[in-house]
Coordinates of C-alpha atoms and ligand atoms in Angstrom, one line a residue:
X108 CA -2.4 -9.2 46.1
X109 CA -0.7 -6.5 48.2
X110 CA -2.0 -3.0 47.9
X111 CA 1.3 -2.0 46.2
X112 CA 0.6 -4.6 43.4
X113 CA -2.6 -2.6 42.5
X114 CA -0.8 0.7 42.0
X115 CA 0.7 1.7 38.7
X116 CA 2.0 4.8 37.1
X117 CA 0.1 4.2 33.9
X118 CA -2.6 1.7 32.9
X119 CA -3.6 0.9 29.3
X120 CA -7.1 -0.4 29.7
X121 CA -9.0 -3.0 27.7
X122 CA -6.8 -2.9 24.5
X123 CA -6.2 -5.8 22.2
X124 CA -2.6 -6.9 23.0
X125 CA -0.6 -7.8 19.9
X126 CA 2.5 -8.8 21.9
X127 CA 5.2 -8.9 19.2
X128 CA 5.7 -12.7 19.2
X129 CA 3.4 -13.3 16.2
X130 CA 0.9 -15.1 18.5
X131 CA -2.8 -14.5 18.6
X132 CA -3.9 -11.1 20.0
X133 CA -5.8 -11.1 23.3
X134 CA -7.7 -8.5 25.3
X135 CA -5.9 -7.3 28.5
X136 CA -4.9 -4.4 30.6
X137 CA -1.3 -3.4 30.7
X138 CA 0.2 -1.8 33.8
X139 CA 3.4 0.3 33.7
X140 CA 5.4 1.1 36.8
X141 CA 8.4 3.4 36.3
X142 CA 10.2 2.4 33.1
X143 CA 8.9 -1.1 32.9
X144 CA 5.8 -3.2 32.2
X145 CA 4.7 -4.4 35.6
X146 CA 1.6 -6.5 34.8
X147 CA -0.5 -7.7 31.8
X148 CA -3.9 -9.1 32.6
X149 CA -7.1 -8.1 34.3
X150 CA -6.2 -5.0 36.2
X151 CA -9.8 -3.8 36.9
X152 CA -9.1 -3.4 40.6
X153 CA -5.9 -1.5 40.0
X154 CA -5.5 2.3 39.7
X155 CA -3.0 4.7 38.3
X156 CA -2.7 8.5 38.0
X157 CA -2.7 8.1 34.2
X158 CA -5.0 5.8 32.3
X159 CA -5.3 5.3 28.6
X160 CA -8.6 3.8 27.5
X161 CA -7.5 1.4 24.8
X162 CA -10.7 -0.6 24.0
X163 CA -10.9 -1.2 20.3
X164 CA -7.2 -0.2 19.9
X165 CA -4.2 -2.5 19.5
X166 CA -1.5 -2.3 22.2
X167 CA 1.8 -3.5 20.7
X168 CA 5.5 -3.2 21.7
X169 CA 7.0 0.0 20.5
X170 CA 8.2 -0.4 16.9
X171 CA 11.8 -1.1 16.3
X172 CA 13.1 0.5 13.0
X173 CA 16.0 -1.8 12.0
X174 CA 17.3 0.5 9.3
X175 CA 17.6 4.3 9.6
X176 CA 20.0 7.1 9.1
X177 CA 18.7 9.2 12.0
X178 CA 22.1 9.7 13.5
X179 CA 22.3 12.4 10.9
X180 CA 19.4 14.4 12.4
X181 CA 19.6 13.5 16.1
X182 CA 21.5 16.7 17.1
X183 CA 19.1 19.1 15.3
X184 CA 15.9 17.1 15.7
X185 CA 15.8 15.5 19.1
X186 CA 12.0 15.1 18.8
X187 CA 12.5 12.7 15.8
X188 CA 8.9 13.5 14.9
X189 CA 8.5 11.6 11.7
X190 CA 9.7 8.4 13.5
X191 CA 7.9 8.8 16.7
X192 CA 4.6 9.6 14.9
X193 CA 4.8 6.2 13.2
X194 CA 5.0 4.4 16.5
X195 CA 8.7 3.9 16.4
X196 CA 10.4 3.8 19.8
X197 CA 13.8 2.4 18.8
X198 CA 15.9 3.3 15.8
X199 CA 18.9 1.4 14.5
X200 CA 21.3 4.1 13.1
X201 CA 24.6 4.2 11.2
X202 CA 23.4 2.1 8.2
X203 CA 24.7 1.8 4.7
X204 CA 28.3 2.4 5.7
X205 CA 27.6 6.0 7.0
X206 CA 27.9 7.0 10.7
X207 CA 27.8 10.6 11.7
X208 CA 29.5 9.8 15.0
X209 CA 32.7 8.8 13.1
X210 CA 32.8 12.1 11.2
X211 CA 35.5 14.6 12.1
X212 CA 36.0 18.3 11.2
X213 CA 38.7 17.4 8.7
X214 CA 38.3 18.7 5.1
X215 CA 37.6 15.2 3.8
X216 CA 34.2 15.2 5.6
X217 CA 33.0 18.4 4.0
X218 CA 30.2 16.5 2.3
X219 CA 28.9 14.9 5.5
X220 CA 29.0 18.3 7.3
X221 CA 26.6 19.7 4.7
X222 CA 23.8 17.6 6.3
X223 CA 24.4 19.5 9.5
X224 CA 25.3 23.0 8.3
X225 CA 21.8 24.4 7.8
X226 CA 21.1 23.7 11.4
X227 CA 24.3 25.3 12.8
X228 CA 25.7 22.0 14.1
X229 CA 29.5 21.8 14.2
X230 CA 31.4 18.6 14.4
X231 CA 32.9 18.8 17.9
X232 CA 33.1 15.0 18.7
X233 CA 36.3 14.3 16.9
X234 CA 35.0 11.2 15.2
X235 CA 34.5 9.4 18.5
X236 CA 31.2 7.6 18.8
X237 CA 31.1 7.7 22.6
X238 CA 31.5 11.5 22.5
X239 CA 28.9 11.9 19.7
X240 CA 26.3 9.8 21.7
X241 CA 27.1 11.7 24.9
X242 CA 26.1 14.8 23.1
X243 CA 22.9 13.1 21.8
X244 CA 22.2 12.1 25.4
X245 CA 22.6 15.6 26.6
X246 CA 20.2 17.0 24.0
X247 CA 17.8 14.2 24.5
X248 CA 16.1 12.0 22.0
X249 CA 12.4 11.0 21.7
X250 CA 13.3 7.4 20.6
X251 CA 15.9 5.0 21.7
X252 CA 19.0 4.7 19.5
X253 CA 20.9 1.6 18.6
X254 CA 24.3 2.6 17.1
X255 CA 26.3 0.9 14.5
X256 CA 29.9 1.3 13.3
X257 CA 30.0 2.0 9.5
X258 CA 32.6 1.0 7.0
X259 CA 32.4 3.9 4.5
X260 CA 33.0 6.5 7.2
X261 CA 35.8 4.4 8.8
X262 CA 37.5 4.0 5.4
X263 CA 37.3 7.7 4.6
X264 CA 38.9 8.5 8.0
X265 CA 41.8 6.3 7.2
X266 CA 42.2 6.4 3.4
X267 CA 40.3 9.4 2.2
X268 CA 38.5 8.9 -1.1
X269 CA 41.2 6.8 -2.6
X270 CA 40.1 4.0 -4.9
X271 CA 42.4 1.1 -4.0
X272 CA 42.8 -1.6 -1.5
X273 CA 44.2 -0.6 2.0
X274 CA 47.8 -1.2 2.9
X275 CA 48.3 -3.6 5.8
X276 CA 48.9 -0.5 8.1
X277 CA 45.6 1.1 6.9
X278 CA 43.7 -2.1 7.4
X279 CA 44.9 -2.5 11.0
X280 CA 44.1 1.2 11.6
X281 CA 40.5 0.5 10.5
X282 CA 40.4 -2.6 12.7
X283 CA 41.6 -0.5 15.6
X284 CA 38.8 2.0 15.0
X285 CA 36.4 -0.9 14.9
X286 CA 37.6 -2.1 18.3
X287 CA 37.1 1.5 19.6
X288 CA 33.6 1.5 18.3
X289 CA 32.9 -1.8 20.0
X290 CA 34.1 -0.3 23.2
X291 CA 31.7 2.6 22.6
X292 CA 28.8 0.2 22.5
X293 CA 27.8 -0.5 18.9
X294 CA 25.5 -3.4 17.9
X295 CA 26.3 -3.8 14.3
X296 CA 28.8 -3.2 11.5
X297 CA 27.3 -1.7 8.3
X298 CA 28.6 -1.3 4.8
X299 CA 27.3 0.6 1.8
X300 CA 29.2 -1.1 -1.0
X301 CA 27.3 0.8 -3.7
X302 CA 28.5 4.2 -2.3
X303 CA 32.0 5.6 -2.6
X304 CA 34.2 4.9 -0.7
X305 CA 32.6 1.6 0.3
X306 CA 32.5 0.7 -3.4
X307 CA 36.3 1.0 -3.6
X308 CA 36.8 -1.9 -1.3
X309 CA 37.2 -5.6 -2.2
X310 CA 35.4 -8.4 -0.5
X311 CA 38.5 -9.4 1.4
X312 CA 38.8 -6.0 3.1
X313 CA 35.2 -6.3 4.4
X314 CA 35.8 -9.9 5.6
X315 CA 38.9 -8.8 7.6
X316 CA 36.8 -6.0 9.3
X317 CA 33.8 -8.2 9.8
X318 CA 36.0 -10.7 11.6
X319 CA 36.7 -8.1 14.2
X320 CA 33.0 -7.3 14.5
X321 CA 32.1 -11.0 14.7
X322 CA 34.6 -11.5 17.5
X323 CA 32.6 -9.1 19.6
X324 CA 29.2 -10.5 18.6
X325 CA 28.1 -7.7 16.3
X326 CA 25.9 -8.3 13.3
X327 CA 26.7 -7.3 9.7
X328 CA 24.2 -5.1 7.9
X329 CA 24.8 -4.3 4.3
X330 CA 23.6 -2.1 1.5
X331 CA 24.7 -4.4 -1.3
X332 CA 27.3 -3.6 -3.9
X333 CA 24.6 -3.6 -6.5
X334 CA 20.8 -3.7 -6.3
X335 CA 20.2 -3.8 -10.0
X336 CA 21.9 -5.9 -12.8
X337 CA 24.3 -7.6 -10.4
X338 CA 22.0 -8.1 -7.5
X339 CA 22.6 -11.9 -7.4
X340 CA 26.4 -11.5 -7.3
X341 CA 26.0 -8.9 -4.6
X342 CA 23.9 -11.2 -2.4
X343 CA 26.5 -13.9 -3.0
X344 CA 29.2 -11.5 -1.8
X345 CA 27.2 -10.7 1.4
X346 CA 26.7 -14.4 2.1
X347 CA 30.4 -15.1 1.6
X348 CA 31.3 -12.3 4.0
X349 CA 28.9 -13.9 6.5
X350 CA 30.4 -17.4 6.1
X351 CA 34.1 -16.4 6.0
X352 CA 33.9 -13.9 8.9
X353 CA 31.4 -16.0 10.9
X354 CA 29.0 -13.1 11.3
X355 CA 25.2 -12.7 11.3
X356 CA 24.0 -11.0 8.1
X357 CA 21.3 -8.4 7.5
X358 CA 20.5 -7.5 3.9
X359 CA 19.3 -3.9 4.0
X360 CA 16.3 -2.5 2.1
X361 CA 16.0 -5.5 -0.2
X362 CA 14.9 -4.8 -3.7
X363 CA 15.6 -5.4 -7.4
X364 CA 16.2 -2.1 -9.2
X365 CA 15.2 -1.6 -12.9
X366 CA 12.5 -3.4 -14.9
X367 CA 14.9 -5.9 -16.4
X368 CA 15.7 -7.1 -12.9
X369 CA 12.2 -7.3 -11.5
X370 CA 11.5 -10.8 -10.1
X371 CA 15.1 -11.4 -9.2
X372 CA 14.1 -11.3 -5.5
X373 CA 12.6 -14.8 -5.9
X374 CA 16.1 -16.0 -6.6
X375 CA 17.8 -13.9 -3.8
X376 CA 15.2 -15.1 -1.2
X377 CA 16.0 -18.7 -2.3
X378 CA 19.7 -17.9 -1.8
X379 CA 18.9 -16.7 1.7
X380 CA 17.0 -19.9 2.4
X381 CA 19.9 -22.0 1.2
X382 CA 22.4 -20.1 3.2
X383 CA 20.2 -20.5 6.3
X384 CA 19.9 -24.2 5.7
X385 CA 23.7 -24.3 5.8
X386 CA 23.7 -22.6 9.2
X387 CA 24.3 -18.9 8.3
X388 CA 22.0 -16.5 10.2
X389 CA 20.8 -14.1 7.5
X390 CA 17.7 -11.9 7.5
X391 CA 16.6 -8.9 5.6
X392 CA 14.6 -5.7 5.8
X393 CA 12.5 -3.5 3.6
X394 CA 10.4 -0.3 3.2
X395 CA 7.1 -0.8 1.5
X396 CA 7.3 1.5 -1.5
X397 CA 8.0 0.9 -5.2
X398 CA 10.4 3.8 -5.4
X399 CA 13.7 4.5 -3.6
X400 CA 15.6 7.6 -2.9
X401 CA 19.3 8.2 -2.7
X402 CA 22.1 10.4 -4.0
X403 CA 21.6 11.4 -7.6
X404 CA 25.0 10.0 -8.7
X405 CA 24.5 6.5 -7.2
X406 CA 24.0 3.9 -9.9
X407 CA 24.6 6.5 -12.6
X408 CA 28.3 7.7 -12.4
X409 CA 30.9 5.0 -13.1
X410 CA 32.8 4.1 -9.9
X411 CA 36.1 5.5 -11.2
X412 CA 34.5 8.9 -11.9
X413 CA 33.7 9.3 -8.1
X414 CA 37.3 8.9 -6.9
X415 CA 38.5 11.9 -4.8
X416 CA 35.1 13.1 -3.8
X417 CA 32.9 16.2 -4.8
X418 CA 35.7 18.5 -6.1
X419 CA 37.3 15.8 -8.2
X420 CA 33.9 14.7 -9.6
X421 CA 33.0 18.3 -10.6
X422 CA 36.4 18.7 -12.3
X423 CA 35.8 15.6 -14.4
X424 CA 32.3 16.6 -15.3
X425 CA 33.5 20.0 -16.5
X426 CA 36.3 18.5 -18.5
X427 CA 34.9 17.9 -22.0
X428 CA 36.9 14.8 -22.8
X429 CA 36.2 13.1 -19.5
X430 CA 32.6 14.1 -19.6
X431 CA 32.2 12.4 -23.0
X432 CA 33.9 9.3 -21.7
X433 CA 31.6 9.2 -18.7
X434 CA 28.5 9.6 -20.8
X435 CA 29.6 7.0 -23.2
X436 CA 30.2 4.5 -20.4
X437 CA 26.8 5.2 -18.9
X438 CA 25.0 4.7 -22.2
X439 CA 26.9 1.6 -23.0
X440 CA 25.6 0.0 -19.8
X441 CA 22.1 1.5 -20.2
X442 CA 21.2 2.0 -23.9
X443 CA 17.6 2.8 -22.9
X444 CA 18.8 5.9 -20.9
X445 CA 19.3 7.6 -24.3
X446 CA 15.5 7.6 -24.5
X447 CA 13.5 10.2 -22.5
X448 CA 11.1 7.6 -21.0
X449 CA 13.5 6.4 -18.3
X450 CA 14.1 10.0 -17.0
X451 CA 10.5 10.5 -16.2
X452 CA 11.1 8.0 -13.4
X453 CA 13.9 9.9 -11.8
X454 CA 12.7 12.8 -9.7
X455 CA 14.9 15.4 -7.9
X456 CA 14.3 15.3 -4.1
X457 CA 16.7 17.6 -2.3
X458 CA 18.6 20.2 -4.3
X459 CA 19.6 23.0 -1.9
X460 CA 21.1 25.3 -4.7
X461 CA 18.1 24.7 -7.0
X462 CA 15.1 24.4 -4.8
X463 CA 12.9 24.9 -7.8
X464 CA 14.0 21.6 -9.2
X465 CA 12.7 19.6 -6.2
X466 CA 9.8 17.4 -7.3
X467 CA 10.6 17.7 -11.0
X468 CA 11.6 14.7 -13.1
X469 CA 14.9 14.8 -15.0
X470 CA 12.8 14.6 -18.1
X471 CA 10.8 17.7 -17.2
X472 CA 14.0 19.6 -16.3
X473 CA 15.6 18.5 -19.6
X474 CA 12.6 19.9 -21.5
X475 CA 12.7 23.1 -19.6
X476 CA 16.5 23.5 -20.1
X477 CA 16.5 22.2 -23.7
X478 CA 19.2 19.6 -23.1
X479 CA 19.5 15.8 -23.1
X480 CA 18.4 14.3 -19.8
X481 CA 21.7 12.7 -19.1
X482 CA 23.5 16.0 -19.8
X483 CA 21.0 17.5 -17.4
X484 CA 21.9 15.0 -14.7
X485 CA 25.6 15.8 -15.0
X486 CA 24.9 19.5 -15.0
X487 CA 22.9 19.2 -11.8
X488 CA 25.6 17.2 -10.1
X489 CA 28.0 20.0 -10.8
X490 CA 25.6 22.8 -9.8
X491 CA 24.9 21.0 -6.5
X492 CA 28.5 19.9 -5.9
X493 CA 27.1 16.3 -5.9
X494 CA 25.0 17.0 -2.8
X495 CA 21.7 16.2 -4.5
X496 CA 19.3 13.3 -4.1
X497 CA 16.6 11.8 -6.3
X498 CA 13.7 9.4 -6.0
X499 CA 13.6 6.7 -8.6
X500 CA 10.4 5.0 -9.6
X501 CA 12.1 1.8 -10.8
X502 CA 10.9 -0.9 -8.4
X503 CA 8.1 -3.3 -8.8
X504 CA 5.1 -3.5 -6.5
X505 CA 5.0 -7.3 -7.0
X506 CA 8.6 -7.5 -5.7
X507 CA 7.7 -5.3 -2.7
X508 CA 5.0 -7.8 -1.8
X509 CA 7.2 -10.9 -2.4
X510 CA 9.9 -9.5 -0.1
X511 CA 7.4 -8.3 2.5
X512 CA 5.7 -11.7 2.7
X513 CA 9.0 -13.5 3.3
X514 CA 9.0 -14.5 7.0
X515 CA 12.4 -13.2 7.8
X516 CA 11.9 -9.7 6.4
X517 CA 11.6 -7.0 9.0
X518 CA 10.5 -3.4 8.4
X519 CA 13.1 -0.6 8.1
X520 CA 12.3 3.0 7.0
X521 CA 15.7 4.0 5.7
X522 CA 14.8 7.4 6.9
X523 CA 16.6 10.4 8.4
X524 CA 14.0 11.3 10.9
X525 CA 12.6 14.7 10.1
X526 CA 9.7 17.0 11.1
X527 CA 7.0 19.0 9.3
X528 CA 8.4 22.4 10.4
X529 CA 11.1 24.9 9.6
X530 CA 14.0 24.1 7.4
X531 CA 13.4 20.4 7.6
X532 CA 10.1 20.7 5.9
X533 CA 11.7 22.3 2.8
X534 CA 13.5 19.1 1.9
X535 CA 11.4 16.8 -0.4
X536 CA 12.0 13.6 1.5
X537 CA 10.8 10.1 0.7
X538 CA 7.3 9.4 2.1
X539 CA 8.9 6.4 3.9
X540 CA 10.2 8.9 6.5
X541 CA 6.7 9.4 7.8
X542 CA 4.7 6.4 6.4
X543 CA 6.7 3.1 6.5
X544 CA 5.1 1.4 9.5
X545 CA 1.5 2.7 9.2
X546 CA 1.6 1.8 5.5
X547 CA 2.4 -1.8 6.3
X548 CA -0.4 -1.9 8.8
X549 CA -2.9 0.0 6.6
X550 CA -2.2 -1.0 3.1
X551 CA -0.6 -4.5 3.4
X552 CA -2.5 -5.8 6.5
X553 CA -5.9 -4.2 6.4
X554 CA -6.5 -3.5 2.7
X555 CA -4.5 -6.2 0.8
X556 CA -4.5 -8.8 3.5
X557 CA -1.0 -9.8 2.5
X558 CA 0.0 -10.3 6.2
X559 CA -1.9 -10.9 9.3
X560 CA -1.8 -8.2 12.0
X561 CA 0.3 -10.3 14.4
X562 CA 2.7 -11.2 11.6
X563 CA 3.2 -7.6 10.6
X564 CA 3.7 -6.5 14.2
X565 CA 6.2 -9.3 14.7
X566 CA 8.2 -7.9 11.7
X567 CA 8.2 -4.5 13.5
X568 CA 9.0 -5.7 17.1
X569 CA 9.9 -9.3 18.1
X570 CA 11.9 -10.1 14.9
X571 CA 14.2 -7.0 14.9
X572 CA 14.7 -7.4 18.7
X573 CA 15.8 -11.0 18.1
X574 CA 18.1 -9.8 15.3
X575 CA 19.7 -7.2 17.6
X576 CA 19.8 -9.4 20.7
X577 CA 17.7 -6.7 22.5
X578 CA 16.2 -8.8 25.3
X579 CA 14.2 -6.2 27.2
X580 CA 12.3 -4.8 24.2
X581 CA 10.2 -6.0 21.2
X582 CA 7.8 -8.2 23.1
X583 CA 5.1 -7.0 25.5
X584 CA 5.7 -8.9 28.7
X585 CA 6.2 -8.3 32.4
X586 CA 9.6 -6.9 33.1
X587 CA 10.2 -5.5 29.6
X588 CA 11.0 -1.8 29.1
X589 CA 7.7 0.0 28.7
X590 CA 8.0 1.0 25.1
X591 CA 4.4 0.7 23.8
X592 CA 2.6 1.7 20.6
X593 CA -1.2 1.9 20.6
X594 CA -2.9 2.1 17.2
X595 CA -6.3 1.8 15.7
X596 CA -6.3 -1.2 13.3
X597 CA -9.3 0.2 11.4
X598 CA -7.8 3.6 10.6
X599 CA -4.1 3.2 10.7
X600 CA -2.7 4.6 7.4
X601 CA 0.2 6.5 5.9
X602 CA -0.6 9.9 4.5
X603 CA 2.8 11.0 3.2
X604 CA 3.2 11.0 -0.6
X605 CA 6.1 11.9 -2.9
X606 CA 4.3 15.2 -3.7
X607 CA 3.5 16.0 0.0
X608 CA 5.9 14.0 2.1
X609 CA 5.7 15.9 5.4
X610 CA 2.5 14.4 6.6
X611 CA 2.0 12.5 9.9
X612 CA 0.1 9.2 9.5
X613 CA -3.4 8.4 10.9
X614 CA -4.3 5.9 13.5
X615 CA -1.1 5.9 15.6
X616 CA -2.8 7.0 18.8
X617 CA -0.3 6.7 21.7
X618 CA 3.4 6.0 22.0
X619 CA 5.0 5.3 25.3
X620 CA 8.8 5.4 25.6
X621 CA 10.4 4.1 28.8
X622 CA 7.1 4.5 30.6
X623 CA 6.6 8.1 29.4
X624 CA 3.8 9.2 27.0
X625 CA 5.6 10.6 24.0
X626 CA 2.7 10.7 21.6
X627 CA -0.9 11.4 22.8
X628 CA -3.9 11.1 20.4
X629 CA -1.4 11.3 17.5
X630 CA 0.3 14.5 18.8
X631 CA 3.9 14.5 20.1
X632 CA 4.1 15.5 23.8
X633 CA 7.7 16.7 23.6
X634 CA 8.9 14.0 26.0
X635 CA 12.5 13.0 25.3
X636 CA 12.5 9.7 27.1
X637 CA 14.7 7.8 24.6
X638 CA 18.2 6.5 25.4
X639 CA 21.2 5.7 23.4
X640 CA 21.5 1.9 24.0
X641 CA 25.0 0.8 24.5
X642 CA 25.8 -2.9 23.8
X643 CA 27.7 -4.8 26.3
X644 CA 29.4 -8.0 25.4
X645 CA 27.2 -9.8 27.8
X646 CA 24.4 -8.7 25.4
X647 CA 22.3 -6.9 27.8
X648 CA 21.5 -3.3 27.0
X649 CA 22.7 -0.5 29.2
X650 CA 22.4 3.2 28.5
X651 CA 24.9 6.1 28.4
Ligands
ZN278 ZN1 21.2 2.0 1.8
CU279 CU1 20.1 3.1 4.3

C-alpha cells in the first residue's frame, strides 16, 4: 500500500456497515477522501484529520427520501433541519403534481405564493426550473435535491383553473414545457390527480404527457386520483398510464383512506404484483403513520366546487343555494359525516388566520362555535381562503404494516422540510416531517420486528437509488459519493407527535453529505454540502 492510500479526510471507525443492498451487516472502517468513499475495510493503519468512532453504531448510506415537497421550503430553509436530522441526505421533490420551480408571479399562482410569503421570498424565477434551482444552489442546501416536473403546476400555467380537457394547442404547450423541464434536469414526472387542477384531467391527457417523460427516461410518480372509495380504480388508472406511455410507475404514499376501505391495500398490492409479472416496472412508497395531512378541502369538496381556485370557491361557499347543494352532495356520498364522530378524526393543522384552531378537531371547533361540523369546515375554508390543512386519523395501522412489509415499498416522508425555530415552528406540521425514517428503524424494526434492519435500510437507500437510476448513491461502496448516515440501532426513535411535532429524533448520530459532516452527535453543523442533482440522459448525475 502506498503512503497516500493510508491518508483519508475522514474515517468512520469500527461501525457496523449496513451497506444499503439488503445484505448482512459487517464490521468495517470506512475511509472518505474528498467527496467520495475511498475505502471500506480494515483501516487500522490509516489516519485522517477527522475520525468518527462508530463502534456499536450502524454506518449506512445516507437516506434517500423518495417523496417530499421540500422544493417549497428550500429557499427559506436551506438547512432542511427536519430532513437532515432524520439521516436524509437526498430528497426527491416536486411530488403530487406540485413544483415550486414551475410557479410564476402571475395572479393564478397566488395560492402557491402563500407558502413563501411569510418568509419574504418573491417568485423571481419566472417558472423556469433551471433558474429556480440555480437560486437554490446559490443559497445552498443541506441535502441533495432530485427535482421532478409536476403536472398540476404545468397545467395551471397553461390552462389556469379550468375544469375541462386541454385543446390540442394547450396539450402541446404542456408537452413543450415538459421538454424544457427535461432539459433542466428533472428525474421524474409527478401528478396529483386528487388535487385541483390535476383532478380536472382525464387519463388520456396524462398518458400524452407521460409519453414525453418516458421518451427521456423519466419515471412517473403519482398521488392517485382517489385513495378512498375508488382506490382500486385509481391504481388501475396509474397502471394503465404506465402501460400505455411505457413509463416506470411510482405509487406515492400508498394507503386506503376511511374505515370502509381498510384492507383494500391487499388488493392493490396484488395488482402491483400482476402488473410487474406483465413487465411493468411499478413500485411504491409510504410514510409510517396511521394519519395523513393535506389541504382541508381535499376529499371533502366536490371537484366541480373547486373550479376557478380560492376566490371562486369562497364565492360558492358564501352563496346560500350553492352551499346547500355542496353540503347535500357531500352528505350523499358520506352519510356518516352527518354524525359528530367522524369529525373528531379531522384535526386542523395549519390555519394562518385562525392560529387558535390549530390542533383542534373539527368536532371540538363545532362545539365551541355551536354549529354543525360540516358547516364549520365550510366556514373555515372561507375564513382561510382555502389555505388551510388538516390531519385525518382515518388510516389503519394494519394497512400501514401490510404496505411497509411489501418488498417494493420504499420510505418517503411527504414532508416540506422545516425547522424547530422561528415562524416555521408555529405551523402544526405532521410528525412525519421529523420522524419518518427514525420511526421505521425504531418502531417497525427494533420494537415490532416487522422488518430486519438491512431490509429497512434497503428501503431507505438502495431501493430508491435503483428507482431513480442514481448510480453513485444509495449503496456504501468504494467510489460512491460519501453520503453516510450513522445511527444507534438501540436508541433510534422518532419523538415528533401530532401534539408536539417540532422535535428532532433520537439516535441519528452523524450525517455526512458529500464528505462533509452535516450532523454531529445529533446536532446540525450548518454545512450546506448538498447539490441539486441534474439528470442527464446518459443517466449519470451531474450537479448545477
Ligand atoms: Zn400526495
Ligand atoms: Cu406528497
